[in-house]
Amino acid sequence: MPLHLGPFVRWRSGLVLAWICLFSSGFTFTGGEHAATVTHPLPAAFSDLLPHFLVEPDDVYIVKNKPVTLTCRSTPATQIYFKCNGEWVHQDQHLIERDVDPATGLPVMQVKIDISRQQVEKIFGLDDYWCQCVAWSTTGTQKSQKAYVRIAYLRKNFEEEPLGKEVALDQEVLLRCHPPEGVPPAEVEWQRNEELIDPKTDPNFFITVDHNLIIKQARLADTGNYTCVAKNIVARRKSSSATVIVYVNGGWSTWATWSACSAVCGRGWQKRSRSCTNPTPLNGGTSCEGQSVQKSACTATCPVDGGWSEWSKWSPCGADCTMWRSRECTQPTPSTGGKECQGLDLQSLNCTSEQCPQTASGAEDVALYVGIVAVALCLTLLLIVLVLVYRRKKEGLDADVADSSILTTGFQPMGIKPTKPGVWPDLTSTTTSYQGTLRSRHEVTGKFSVSNGPLLEPLPNGSHTLHNGKLPSDPNDFMNRLSSQTYFKTLPRDNVNTSYGTFNFLGGRLTLPNTGISLLIPPEAIPRGKIYEIYLTIQKKEDMRLPLAGCQTLLSPVVSCGPPGVMLTRPVILSMDHCSDACLENWTIRLKKQSYEGMWEDVLQLGEEVVSEPYYCQLEAETCRVFTEQLGRFALVGESLSMAASKRFKLLLFAPAYCSTLEYNIRVYCMDDTQDLLKEVMQMERQLGGRLIDEPHVLLFKDSYHNLRLSIHDMPQAHWRSKLLAGYQEIPFYHIWSGSQRTLNCTFTLERQSMSTCDLTCTLCVWQVEGEGQSFTLDFNISKDIRPLDSDFLLMDNCTPALAGPSAFQIPYLIRQKICSSLDTPCPNGADWRLLAQRLKLDRHMSFFASKASPTSVILDLWETQHFHSGNLNQLAAVMAEIGKQEGLPNYMRPLPQ
């Protein structure tokens, strides 16, 4: 059915005309809550103009409880009213001002209203609160733009705060910041150390659209605390500070020039060094990897002292009745700082009367003869005096030199009677006897002394009887004389850490019980006819102060053997424990020796040994064997090449043997895995009254710069509690890695609830920060522990500190000589010392053995050091049988036929 809209349109048009008429005539219309009053009609000239706005209301924010004012200004206008959220604002709330524009003559009307916080909050759940004004004229109406009224705020918590970072130099850094929610949205600025960052003045900084800070290239000056600051008209908020550390990894400087050769004459060493200063590590940057010092062999030209040539022939007799002869300093000519020849280069002599051209008077001849007789008498008297002095000295020396056969009085009897030439005696026989003396009574060089070295003075009477290498005289006298030497003033005066003995060419052995330290003096190492007083001692690391730099660490005890400067004809073997993981790929390990001046010098780098040098080293899993032809003070120092390098540490747990209080202490020691430190801790705890409550544990400590943490867990809370405030204890990395501190320990103080509580169960956790760790379960009774874990449990070495002669060796002396003479000669089929080294798994040192006059003897020396406590001669005999030398072995030692 069609709609007819004509009457409706006519009615609406009529209504609009009626409104216009009403406003034009000044009629007041009131309806509902709102009213519009027209009291100022426009002049007829402007009656056809629509109103336009000179000022429209703007968006505003209510801060706290302060109301805001909206303003609207229009011309020409008869009336202006505000409409908020679709409803008219009551006319009483309008503040109206009227004026006339002087330029146009048009009336200007301005209206203001105030909006309170309560009015805005009533519109909860709707859109933002808005207002607009409507202006009337006789021609029509005009609406202004909408002005939004919002309540301003700023939350306290940042949605994302910046996080601290450690970055390398020149690396880009991104610090994120998401400011708190707020109206109006917060503006963001960044501060470094409370100072504003302005990207305009420092282009190295850049702030992104989403408020993040970018440091394009980190500089050292950029290290600091960074804060994100958010602010709007309500408040200002600061984020937590993010610490940015710009570190610098170390870099090597260029190598310095080589130093002068250490030797004044002959073969020596020269060094060059570089420093980790290009750049220097800063703010935790990594140190340089590699060697800071390089050492190279050098040969210095020796000074040549001048020597006289032969005298020339005498010249003819001259007119003065004198003849001459001369010589020159040319054999050799002094060079490179050598001394000039001492003495006359020209000599004169009076002629005889027959040769003299002018015959001398009789008085002159008498004077000449008298002078010659006087000179002859003086020479005769001088010769007699020299002979007497020499004989007296010789008699004094003979009285002081002892018959060295006394050294054999304490030895095992030893005598070998070969059944057939080429047939080997029984290697395990001990019923042999040695015949003869070690040296003649009349050898004046039997007592060792060197005037230019810091050596020991001879013993008082030079004649002692040794029983298994021990001196029957007072040991304190020996230690006092030993400590008085100028070079070893720091030598300890106790007998616990020092062994000593007197040795001759038969050799012997010195051992420091329970330390893993020993010195083997092979036969023939001491020259025949000489007797040496030799000592072996361990030094405290705190007294030595080894110069360690970078990643270097002490891997062994500091051991002294001496006296230094004694003459040895073949190397002795010094054995000592070490605590490295024995993986040379991760280490640079050097043998250091202290010089006469007290300076520590590198004498050997493992893996780069030179067989012609007086030092050589074999590194085993837990022991280091040092071959040396010079006695002195030694230490093993390692420098890690990567973070995979590890040191072996031993953890020992002690507690009081008796506890009469509620408090109970558990002491945890962390130390290098060497026997000497184990002995020291055991002795110290014995004095403190402690007992070992668990077996020792071995821990690998890596060069990762992370500290060691220890904590105790899983205690029965009903009976025990920990008195520590922190959850763990921490030992700094460098305290452990340097090795300069012998024993590090921490104490866990526990408290039991009752004196009747005696059972303790807990778990000890030990780990390196950001690394792997270990945990150990402890379960024991604090009042009584029946487990065999006393301080004697780990100290089983009760060997004699000093053994001299055959008793110090597994292999009898004469059998050893026969083995050497048989295997030293190379065999075409290889059945010689090379095969012996292979069978004993010592073939890595072939070049070292080959450099010696008797390779077999050095191999047997090494076998003696490795098998002194557990040596099995039957095993060695089996090796000899494999080589093909079984024809001389006893029947019971020969391998059974297949």
Coordinates of N, CA and C in Angstrom, one line a residue, residues 315-318 320-323 349-357 368:
S315 N 169.0 -12.3 21.6 CA 169.7 -11.4 20.7 C 171.2 -11.6 21.0
P316 N 172.0 -11.1 20.0 CA 173.5 -11.1 20.3 C 173.8 -10.2 21.4
C317 N 174.9 -10.5 22.0 CA 175.3 -9.7 23.2 C 175.7 -8.3 22.7
G318 N 175.1 -7.3 23.4 CA 175.3 -5.9 23.0 C 176.5 -5.3 23.6
D320 N 176.5 -3.1 25.9 CA 176.3 -3.0 27.3 C 176.4 -4.3 28.0
C321 N 176.9 -5.4 27.3 CA 177.0 -6.7 27.9 C 175.7 -7.3 28.3
T322 N 174.6 -7.0 27.5 CA 173.2 -7.5 27.7 C 172.7 -8.1 26.4
M323 N 171.9 -9.2 26.6 CA 171.2 -9.7 25.4 C 169.7 -9.8 25.8
L349 N 169.2 -10.2 29.8 CA 170.1 -11.1 30.5 C 171.5 -10.6 30.3
N350 N 172.3 -10.6 31.3 CA 173.8 -10.3 31.2 C 174.5 -11.3 30.4
C351 N 175.4 -10.9 29.6 CA 176.2 -11.9 28.8 C 177.4 -12.4 29.6
T352 N 177.9 -13.5 29.2 CA 179.2 -14.0 29.9 C 180.3 -13.2 29.4
S353 N 181.4 -13.3 30.1 CA 182.6 -12.5 29.7 C 183.2 -12.8 28.3
E354 N 183.0 -14.1 27.9 CA 183.5 -14.5 26.5 C 182.6 -13.8 25.5
Q355 N 181.3 -13.7 25.7 CA 180.4 -13.1 24.7 C 180.4 -11.6 24.7
C356 N 180.8 -11.0 25.9 CA 180.8 -9.6 26.0 C 181.9 -8.9 25.2
P357 N 181.6 -8.0 24.3 CA 182.6 -7.3 23.5 C 183.6 -6.6 24.3
L368 N 178.7 -10.4 40.1 CA 177.8 -11.2 39.3 C 177.6 -12.5 39.9

